[in-house]
PDB file of C-alpha atoms in Angstrom:
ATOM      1  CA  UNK G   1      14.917 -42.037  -6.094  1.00 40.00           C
ATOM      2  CA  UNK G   2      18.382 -41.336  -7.350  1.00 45.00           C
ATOM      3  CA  UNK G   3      17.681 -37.006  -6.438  1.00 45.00           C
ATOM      4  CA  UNK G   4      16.506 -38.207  -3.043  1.00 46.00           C
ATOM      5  CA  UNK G   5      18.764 -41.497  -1.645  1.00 48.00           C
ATOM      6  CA  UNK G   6      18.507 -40.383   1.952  1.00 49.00           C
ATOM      7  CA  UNK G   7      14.713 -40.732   2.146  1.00 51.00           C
ATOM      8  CA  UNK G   8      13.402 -44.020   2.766  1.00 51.00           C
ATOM      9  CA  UNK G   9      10.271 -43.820   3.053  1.00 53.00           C
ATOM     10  CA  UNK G  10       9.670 -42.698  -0.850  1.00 63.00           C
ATOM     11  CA  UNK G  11       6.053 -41.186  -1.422  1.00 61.00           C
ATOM     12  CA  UNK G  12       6.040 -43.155  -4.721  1.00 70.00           C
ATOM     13  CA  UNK G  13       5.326 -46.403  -2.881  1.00 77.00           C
ATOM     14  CA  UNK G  14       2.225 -45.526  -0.489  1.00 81.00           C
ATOM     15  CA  UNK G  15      -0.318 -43.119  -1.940  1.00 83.00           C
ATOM     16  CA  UNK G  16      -1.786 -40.685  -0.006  1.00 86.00           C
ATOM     17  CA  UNK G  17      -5.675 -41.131   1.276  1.00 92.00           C
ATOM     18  CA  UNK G  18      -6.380 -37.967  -0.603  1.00 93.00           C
ATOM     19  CA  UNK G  19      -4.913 -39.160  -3.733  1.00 91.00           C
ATOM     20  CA  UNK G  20      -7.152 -42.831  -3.359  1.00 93.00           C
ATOM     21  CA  UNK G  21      -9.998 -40.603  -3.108  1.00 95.00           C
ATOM     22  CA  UNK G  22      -9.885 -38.730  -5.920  1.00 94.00           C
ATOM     23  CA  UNK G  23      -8.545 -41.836  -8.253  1.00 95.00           C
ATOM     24  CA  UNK G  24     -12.080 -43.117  -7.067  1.00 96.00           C
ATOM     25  CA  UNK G  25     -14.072 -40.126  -7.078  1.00 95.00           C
ATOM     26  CA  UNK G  26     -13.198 -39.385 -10.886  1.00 95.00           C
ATOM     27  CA  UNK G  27     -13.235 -43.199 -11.785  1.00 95.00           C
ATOM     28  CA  UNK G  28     -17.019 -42.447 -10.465  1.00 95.00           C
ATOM     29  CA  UNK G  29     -17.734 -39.349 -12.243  1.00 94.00           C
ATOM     30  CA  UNK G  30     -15.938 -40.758 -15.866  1.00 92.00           C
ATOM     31  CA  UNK G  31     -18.193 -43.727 -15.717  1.00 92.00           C
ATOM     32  CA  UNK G  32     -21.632 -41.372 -15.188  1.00 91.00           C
ATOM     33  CA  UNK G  33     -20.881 -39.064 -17.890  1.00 88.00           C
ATOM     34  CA  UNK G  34     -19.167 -41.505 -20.367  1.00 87.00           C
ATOM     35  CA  UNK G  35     -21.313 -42.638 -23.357  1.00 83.00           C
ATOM     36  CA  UNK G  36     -22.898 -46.084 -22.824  1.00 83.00           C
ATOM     37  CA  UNK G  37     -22.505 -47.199 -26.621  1.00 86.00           C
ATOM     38  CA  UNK G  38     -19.947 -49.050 -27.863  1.00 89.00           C
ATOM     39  CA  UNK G  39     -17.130 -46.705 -29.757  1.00 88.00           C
ATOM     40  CA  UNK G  40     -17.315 -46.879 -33.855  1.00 90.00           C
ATOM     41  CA  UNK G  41     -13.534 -46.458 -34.879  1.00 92.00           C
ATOM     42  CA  UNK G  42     -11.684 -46.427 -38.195  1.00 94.00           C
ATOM     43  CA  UNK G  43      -8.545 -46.891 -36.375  1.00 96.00           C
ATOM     44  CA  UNK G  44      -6.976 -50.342 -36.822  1.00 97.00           C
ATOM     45  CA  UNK G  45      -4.643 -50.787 -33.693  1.00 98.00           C
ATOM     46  CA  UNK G  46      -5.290 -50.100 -30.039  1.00 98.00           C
ATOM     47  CA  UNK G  47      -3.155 -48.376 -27.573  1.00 98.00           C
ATOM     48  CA  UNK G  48      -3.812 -49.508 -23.546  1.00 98.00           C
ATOM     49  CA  UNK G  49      -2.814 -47.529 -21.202  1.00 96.00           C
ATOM     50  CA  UNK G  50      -1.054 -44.662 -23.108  1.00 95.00           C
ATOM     51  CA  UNK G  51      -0.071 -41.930 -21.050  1.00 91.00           C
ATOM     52  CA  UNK G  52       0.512 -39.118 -22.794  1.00 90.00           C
ATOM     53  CA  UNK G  53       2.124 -41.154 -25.936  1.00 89.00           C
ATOM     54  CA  UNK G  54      -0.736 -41.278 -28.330  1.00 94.00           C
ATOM     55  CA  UNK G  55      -0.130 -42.254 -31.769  1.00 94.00           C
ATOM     56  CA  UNK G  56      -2.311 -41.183 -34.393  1.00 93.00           C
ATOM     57  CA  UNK G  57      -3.099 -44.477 -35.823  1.00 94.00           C
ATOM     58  CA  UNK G  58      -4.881 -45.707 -32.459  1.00 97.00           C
ATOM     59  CA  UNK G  59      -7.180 -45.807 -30.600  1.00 97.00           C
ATOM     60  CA  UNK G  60      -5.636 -44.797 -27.259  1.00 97.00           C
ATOM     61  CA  UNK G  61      -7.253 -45.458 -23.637  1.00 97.00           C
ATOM     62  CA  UNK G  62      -6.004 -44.358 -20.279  1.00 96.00           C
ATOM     63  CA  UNK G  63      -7.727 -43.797 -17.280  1.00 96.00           C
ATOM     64  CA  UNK G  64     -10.269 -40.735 -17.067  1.00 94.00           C
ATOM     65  CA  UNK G  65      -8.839 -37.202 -17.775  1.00 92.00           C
ATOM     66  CA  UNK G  66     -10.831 -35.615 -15.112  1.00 91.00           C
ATOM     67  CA  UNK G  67      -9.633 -32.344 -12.941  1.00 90.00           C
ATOM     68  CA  UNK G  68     -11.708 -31.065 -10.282  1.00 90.00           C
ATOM     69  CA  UNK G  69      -9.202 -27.705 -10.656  1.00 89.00           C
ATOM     70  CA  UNK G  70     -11.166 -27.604 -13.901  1.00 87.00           C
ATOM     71  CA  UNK G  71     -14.949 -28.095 -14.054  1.00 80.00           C
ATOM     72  CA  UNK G  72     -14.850 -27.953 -18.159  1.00 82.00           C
ATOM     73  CA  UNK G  73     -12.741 -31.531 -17.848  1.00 81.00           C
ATOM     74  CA  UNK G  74     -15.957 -32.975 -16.577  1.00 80.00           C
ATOM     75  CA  UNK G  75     -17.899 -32.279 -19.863  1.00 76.00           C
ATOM     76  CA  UNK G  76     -17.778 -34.875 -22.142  1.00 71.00           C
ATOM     77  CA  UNK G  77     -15.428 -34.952 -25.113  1.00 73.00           C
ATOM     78  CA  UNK G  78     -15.696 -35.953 -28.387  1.00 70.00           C
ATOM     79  CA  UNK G  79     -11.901 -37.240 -29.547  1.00 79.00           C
ATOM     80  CA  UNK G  80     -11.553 -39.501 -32.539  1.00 84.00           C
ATOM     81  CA  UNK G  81      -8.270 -41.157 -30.781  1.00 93.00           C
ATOM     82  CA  UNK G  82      -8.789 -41.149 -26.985  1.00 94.00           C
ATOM     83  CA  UNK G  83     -10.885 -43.162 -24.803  1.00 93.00           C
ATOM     84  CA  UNK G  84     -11.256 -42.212 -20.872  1.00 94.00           C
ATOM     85  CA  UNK G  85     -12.085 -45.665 -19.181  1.00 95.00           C
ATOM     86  CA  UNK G  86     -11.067 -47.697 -15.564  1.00 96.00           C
ATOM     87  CA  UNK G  87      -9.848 -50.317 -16.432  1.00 96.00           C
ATOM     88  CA  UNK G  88     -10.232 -51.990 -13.292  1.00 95.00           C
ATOM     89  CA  UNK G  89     -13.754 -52.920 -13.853  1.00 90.00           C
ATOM     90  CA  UNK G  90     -14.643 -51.529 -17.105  1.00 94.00           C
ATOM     91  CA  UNK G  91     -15.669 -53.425 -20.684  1.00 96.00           C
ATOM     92  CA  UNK G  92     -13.516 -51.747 -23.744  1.00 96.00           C
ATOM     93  CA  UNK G  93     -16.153 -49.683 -25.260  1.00 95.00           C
ATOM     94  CA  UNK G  94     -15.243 -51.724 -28.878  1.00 96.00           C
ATOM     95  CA  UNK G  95     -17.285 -54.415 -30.832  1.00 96.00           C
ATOM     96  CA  UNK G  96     -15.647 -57.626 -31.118  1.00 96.00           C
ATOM     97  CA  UNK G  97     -13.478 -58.033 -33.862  1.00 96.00           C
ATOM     98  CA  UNK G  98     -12.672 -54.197 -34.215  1.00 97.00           C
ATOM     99  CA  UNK G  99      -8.840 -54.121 -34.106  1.00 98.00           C
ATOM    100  CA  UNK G 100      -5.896 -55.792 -36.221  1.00 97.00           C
ATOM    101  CA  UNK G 101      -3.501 -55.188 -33.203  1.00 98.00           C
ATOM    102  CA  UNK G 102      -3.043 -53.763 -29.564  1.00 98.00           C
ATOM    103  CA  UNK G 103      -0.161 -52.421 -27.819  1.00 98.00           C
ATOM    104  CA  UNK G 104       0.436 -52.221 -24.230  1.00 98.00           C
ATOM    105  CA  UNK G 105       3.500 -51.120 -22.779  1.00 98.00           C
ATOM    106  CA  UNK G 106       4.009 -50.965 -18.831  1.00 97.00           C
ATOM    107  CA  UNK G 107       0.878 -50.845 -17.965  1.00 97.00           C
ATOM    108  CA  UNK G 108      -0.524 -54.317 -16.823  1.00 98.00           C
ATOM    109  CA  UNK G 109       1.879 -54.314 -13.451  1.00 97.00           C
ATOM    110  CA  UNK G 110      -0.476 -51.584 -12.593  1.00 96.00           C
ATOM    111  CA  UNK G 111      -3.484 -53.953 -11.889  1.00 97.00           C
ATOM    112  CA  UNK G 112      -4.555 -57.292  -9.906  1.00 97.00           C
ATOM    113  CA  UNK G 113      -3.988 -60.205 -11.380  1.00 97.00           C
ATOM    114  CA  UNK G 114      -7.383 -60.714 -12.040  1.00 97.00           C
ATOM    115  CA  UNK G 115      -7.729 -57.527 -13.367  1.00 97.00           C
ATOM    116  CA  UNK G 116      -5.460 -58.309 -15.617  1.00 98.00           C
ATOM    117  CA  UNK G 117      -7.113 -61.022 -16.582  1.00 98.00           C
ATOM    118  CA  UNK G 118     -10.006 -59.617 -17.632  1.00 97.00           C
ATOM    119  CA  UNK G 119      -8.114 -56.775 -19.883  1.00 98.00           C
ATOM    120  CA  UNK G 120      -6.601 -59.538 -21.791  1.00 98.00           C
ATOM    121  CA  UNK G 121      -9.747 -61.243 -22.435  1.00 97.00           C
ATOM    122  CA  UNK G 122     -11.443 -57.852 -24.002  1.00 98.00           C
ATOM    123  CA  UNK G 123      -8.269 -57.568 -25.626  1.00 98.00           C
ATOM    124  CA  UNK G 124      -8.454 -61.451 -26.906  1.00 98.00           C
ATOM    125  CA  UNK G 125     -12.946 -60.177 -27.571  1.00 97.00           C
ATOM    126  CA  UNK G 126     -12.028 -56.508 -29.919  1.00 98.00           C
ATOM    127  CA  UNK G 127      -9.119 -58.652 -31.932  1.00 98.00           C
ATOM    128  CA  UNK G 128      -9.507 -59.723 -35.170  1.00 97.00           C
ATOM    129  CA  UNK G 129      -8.849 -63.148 -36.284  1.00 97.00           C
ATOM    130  CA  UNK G 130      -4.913 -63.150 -37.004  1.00 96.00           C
ATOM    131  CA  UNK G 131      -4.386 -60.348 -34.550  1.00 97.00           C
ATOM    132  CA  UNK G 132      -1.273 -58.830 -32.731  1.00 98.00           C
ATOM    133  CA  UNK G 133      -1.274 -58.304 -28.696  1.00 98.00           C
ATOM    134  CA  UNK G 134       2.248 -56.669 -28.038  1.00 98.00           C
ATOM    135  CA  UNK G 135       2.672 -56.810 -24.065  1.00 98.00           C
ATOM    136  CA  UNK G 136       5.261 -54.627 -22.545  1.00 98.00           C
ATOM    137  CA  UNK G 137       5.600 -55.080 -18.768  1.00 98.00           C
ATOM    138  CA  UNK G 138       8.769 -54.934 -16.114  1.00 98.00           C
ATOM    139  CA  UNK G 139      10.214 -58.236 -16.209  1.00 98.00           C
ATOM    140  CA  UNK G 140      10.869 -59.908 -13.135  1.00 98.00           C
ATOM    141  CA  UNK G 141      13.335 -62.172 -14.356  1.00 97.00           C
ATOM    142  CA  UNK G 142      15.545 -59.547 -14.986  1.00 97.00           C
ATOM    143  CA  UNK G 143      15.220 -57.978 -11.457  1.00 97.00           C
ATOM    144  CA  UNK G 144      16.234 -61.871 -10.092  1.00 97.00           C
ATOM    145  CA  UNK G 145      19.112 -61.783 -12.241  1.00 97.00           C
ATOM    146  CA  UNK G 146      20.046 -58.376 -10.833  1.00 96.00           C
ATOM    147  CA  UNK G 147      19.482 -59.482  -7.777  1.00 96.00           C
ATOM    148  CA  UNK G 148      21.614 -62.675  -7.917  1.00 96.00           C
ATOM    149  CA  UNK G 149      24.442 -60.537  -9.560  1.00 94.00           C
ATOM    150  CA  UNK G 150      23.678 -62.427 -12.840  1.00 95.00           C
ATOM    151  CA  UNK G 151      23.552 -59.385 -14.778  1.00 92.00           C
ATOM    152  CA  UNK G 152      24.475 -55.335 -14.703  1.00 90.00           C
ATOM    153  CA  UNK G 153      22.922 -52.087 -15.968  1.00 92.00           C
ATOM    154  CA  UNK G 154      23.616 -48.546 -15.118  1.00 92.00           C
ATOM    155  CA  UNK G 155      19.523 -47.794 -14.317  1.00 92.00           C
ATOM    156  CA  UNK G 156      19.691 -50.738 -11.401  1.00 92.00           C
ATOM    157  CA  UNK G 157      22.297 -47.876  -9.969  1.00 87.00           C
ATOM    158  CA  UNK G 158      19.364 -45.964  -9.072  1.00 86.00           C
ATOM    159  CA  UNK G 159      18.658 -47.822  -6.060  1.00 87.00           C
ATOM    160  CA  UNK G 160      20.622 -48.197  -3.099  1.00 84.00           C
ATOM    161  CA  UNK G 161      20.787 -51.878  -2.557  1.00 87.00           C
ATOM    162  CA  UNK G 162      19.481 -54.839  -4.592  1.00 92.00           C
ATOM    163  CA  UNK G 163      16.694 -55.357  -2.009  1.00 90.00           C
ATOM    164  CA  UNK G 164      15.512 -51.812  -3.190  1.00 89.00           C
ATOM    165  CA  UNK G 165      15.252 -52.733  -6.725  1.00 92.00           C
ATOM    166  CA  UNK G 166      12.130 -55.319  -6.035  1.00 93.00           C
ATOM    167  CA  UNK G 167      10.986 -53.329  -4.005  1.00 90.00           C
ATOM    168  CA  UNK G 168      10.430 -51.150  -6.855  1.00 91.00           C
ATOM    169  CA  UNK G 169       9.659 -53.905  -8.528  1.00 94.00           C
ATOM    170  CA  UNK G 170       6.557 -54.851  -6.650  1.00 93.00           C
ATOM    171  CA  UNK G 171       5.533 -52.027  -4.854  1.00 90.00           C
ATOM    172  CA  UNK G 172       6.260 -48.660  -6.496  1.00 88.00           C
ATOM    173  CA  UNK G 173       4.260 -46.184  -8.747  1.00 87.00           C
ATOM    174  CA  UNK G 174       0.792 -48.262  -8.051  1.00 90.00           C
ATOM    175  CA  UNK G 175       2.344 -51.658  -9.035  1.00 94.00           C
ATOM    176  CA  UNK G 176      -0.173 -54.531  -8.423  1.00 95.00           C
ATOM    177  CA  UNK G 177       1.345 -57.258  -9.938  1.00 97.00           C
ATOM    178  CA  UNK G 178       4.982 -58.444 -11.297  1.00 97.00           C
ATOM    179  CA  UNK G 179       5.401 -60.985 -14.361  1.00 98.00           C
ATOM    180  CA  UNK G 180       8.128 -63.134 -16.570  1.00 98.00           C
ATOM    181  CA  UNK G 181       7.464 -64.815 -19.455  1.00 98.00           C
ATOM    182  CA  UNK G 182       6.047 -68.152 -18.610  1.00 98.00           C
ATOM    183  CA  UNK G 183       3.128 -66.556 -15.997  1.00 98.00           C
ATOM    184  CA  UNK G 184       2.424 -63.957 -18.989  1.00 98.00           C
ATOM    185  CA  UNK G 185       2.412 -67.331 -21.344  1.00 98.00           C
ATOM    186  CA  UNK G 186       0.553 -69.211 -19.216  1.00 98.00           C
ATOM    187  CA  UNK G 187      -2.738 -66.433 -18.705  1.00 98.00           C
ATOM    188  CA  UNK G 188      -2.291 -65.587 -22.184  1.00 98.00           C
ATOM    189  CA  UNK G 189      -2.999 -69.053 -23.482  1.00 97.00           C
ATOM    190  CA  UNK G 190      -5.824 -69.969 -21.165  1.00 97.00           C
ATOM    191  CA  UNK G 191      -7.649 -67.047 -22.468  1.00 97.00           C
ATOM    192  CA  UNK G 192      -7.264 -67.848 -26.238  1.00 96.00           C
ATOM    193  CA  UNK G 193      -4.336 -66.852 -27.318  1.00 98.00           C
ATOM    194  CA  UNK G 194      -1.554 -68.899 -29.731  1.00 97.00           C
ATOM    195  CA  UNK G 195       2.207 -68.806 -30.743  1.00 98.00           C
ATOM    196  CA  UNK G 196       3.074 -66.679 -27.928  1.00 98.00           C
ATOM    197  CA  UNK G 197       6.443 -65.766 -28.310  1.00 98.00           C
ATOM    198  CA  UNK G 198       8.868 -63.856 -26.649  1.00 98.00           C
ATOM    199  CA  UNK G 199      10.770 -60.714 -28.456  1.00 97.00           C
ATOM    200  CA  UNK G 200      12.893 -57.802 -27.737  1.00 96.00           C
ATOM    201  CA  UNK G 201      12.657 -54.151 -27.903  1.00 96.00           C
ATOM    202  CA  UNK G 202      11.964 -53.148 -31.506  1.00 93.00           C
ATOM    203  CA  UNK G 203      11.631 -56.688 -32.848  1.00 96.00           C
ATOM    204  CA  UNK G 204       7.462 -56.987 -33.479  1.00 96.00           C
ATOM    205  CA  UNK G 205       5.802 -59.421 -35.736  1.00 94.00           C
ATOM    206  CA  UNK G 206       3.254 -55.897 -36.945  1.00 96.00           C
ATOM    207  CA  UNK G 207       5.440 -52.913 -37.786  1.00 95.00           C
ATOM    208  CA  UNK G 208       2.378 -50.667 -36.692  1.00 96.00           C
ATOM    209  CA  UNK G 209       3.173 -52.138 -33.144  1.00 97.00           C
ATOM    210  CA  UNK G 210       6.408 -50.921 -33.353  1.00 96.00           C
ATOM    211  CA  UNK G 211       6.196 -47.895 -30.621  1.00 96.00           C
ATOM    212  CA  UNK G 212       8.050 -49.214 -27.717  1.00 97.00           C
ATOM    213  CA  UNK G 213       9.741 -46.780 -25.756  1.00 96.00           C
ATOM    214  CA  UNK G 214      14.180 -46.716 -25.459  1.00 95.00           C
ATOM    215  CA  UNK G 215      13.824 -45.595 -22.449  1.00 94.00           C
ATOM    216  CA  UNK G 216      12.212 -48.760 -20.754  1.00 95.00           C
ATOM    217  CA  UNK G 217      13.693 -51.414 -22.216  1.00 96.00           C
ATOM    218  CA  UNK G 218      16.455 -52.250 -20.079  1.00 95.00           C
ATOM    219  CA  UNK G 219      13.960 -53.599 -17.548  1.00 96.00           C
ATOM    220  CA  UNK G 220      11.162 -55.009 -20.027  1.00 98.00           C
ATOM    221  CA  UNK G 221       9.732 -57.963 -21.057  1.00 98.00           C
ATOM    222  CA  UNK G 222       8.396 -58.323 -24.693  1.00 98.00           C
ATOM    223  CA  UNK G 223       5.764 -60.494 -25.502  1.00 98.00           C
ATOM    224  CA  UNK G 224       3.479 -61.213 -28.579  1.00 98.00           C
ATOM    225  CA  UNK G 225       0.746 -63.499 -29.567  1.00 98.00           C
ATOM    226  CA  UNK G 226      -2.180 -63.887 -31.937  1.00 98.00           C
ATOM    227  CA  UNK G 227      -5.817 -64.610 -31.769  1.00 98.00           C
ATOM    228  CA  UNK G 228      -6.217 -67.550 -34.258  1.00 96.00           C
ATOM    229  CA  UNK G 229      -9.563 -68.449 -32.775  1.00 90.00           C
ATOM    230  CA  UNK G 230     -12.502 -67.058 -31.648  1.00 81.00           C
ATOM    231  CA  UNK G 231     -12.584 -68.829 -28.339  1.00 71.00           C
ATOM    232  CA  UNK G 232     -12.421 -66.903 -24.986  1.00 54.00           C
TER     233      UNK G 232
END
């Protein structure tokens, strides 16, 4: 928004019907040609919603890399680190008990609250007993605190009024849902989890967890808990 102040109405915050259409079409198509067993992994940690950052170590899933400039993208791939899945409505392809941690870094806002339910509670299902969830999402509190002139940061500049900023917030690049601490605390320990806690950038209770981007962290909210049960 900062290359482009003078235009209100900012295509980041309505998508086009085209672009709904093809989100859907390919969500479609990836669930048709996507295996129906369950994924055997060595990896130990789980990535959700990676984008292109795809560590080694995990198991990384983002929605379906499909292209209809490309027929070949519709063949099926075999990739020892990558998972195409929808989230939305989709089971993690995992067997319970399959990872010692997941990561997931500003991706949950993109979803309905109830679809975010239902991520954390596969995520709470392919833990391990004494596992990690690291939760990265926008914070709201902070944008309140902006808001109320509590507190200052040179990426708030971007927008042209503090109105602006929740609207960001709330509505831009797909965002379904906004969060602080005690709503993330509250969903997380109905579904299972324990000792939620909240962190800061770089400070992680697994080192392996420890890929959170510099970028986002003046507007993020860090969050960690373990499964110390098997109840869901």
């Amino acid at each position: 928004m900062a290359n482009n102040r003078d235009n209100f109405y900012n295509p980041n915050y309505k998508p086009s019907l085209k672009k709904v259409i093809s989100f859907e079409l390919k969500s479609r198509i990836g669930k048709l040609l996507k295996s129906k067993k369950n994924f055997i992994t060595n990896k130990k940690f789980l990535n959700i919603g990676c984008g292109s950052i795809r560590p080694a170590n995990f198991m990384n899933i983002d929605f379906y890399e499909i292209s209809f400039k490309n027929p070949l993208s519709f063949l099926p791939k075999k990739r020892d680190n990558f998972v195409g899945l929808d989230l939305r409505n989709e089971k993690l392809p995992f067997a319970e008990a399959t990872f010692e941690g997941v990561f997931t870094e500003h991706a949950l806002e993109h979803f309905y609250p109830d679809d975010v339910k239902n991520i954390i509670s596969e995520i709470f299902r392919v833990l391990k007993l004494n596992g990690v969830i690291r939760i990265i999402i926008p914070d709201l509190e902070k944008y309140i605190k902006y808001y109320n002139g509590e507190i200052k940061h040179r990426n708030f500049e971007i927008y042209r009024n503090k109105n602006e900023a929740i609207w960001s917030l709330t509505q831009n690049y797909g965002h379904h849902s906004v969060w602080d601490f005690f709503s993330m605390k509250n969903l997380l320990t109905k579904i299972g989890f324990e000792e939620v806690k909240l962190l800061e950038f770089g400070k992680t209770q697994n080192v392996n967890l420890k890929i959170d981007r510099n970028d986002r962290s003046w507007n993020s909210l860090y969050i960690e808990a373990k499964k110390l049960n098997f109840k869901s």
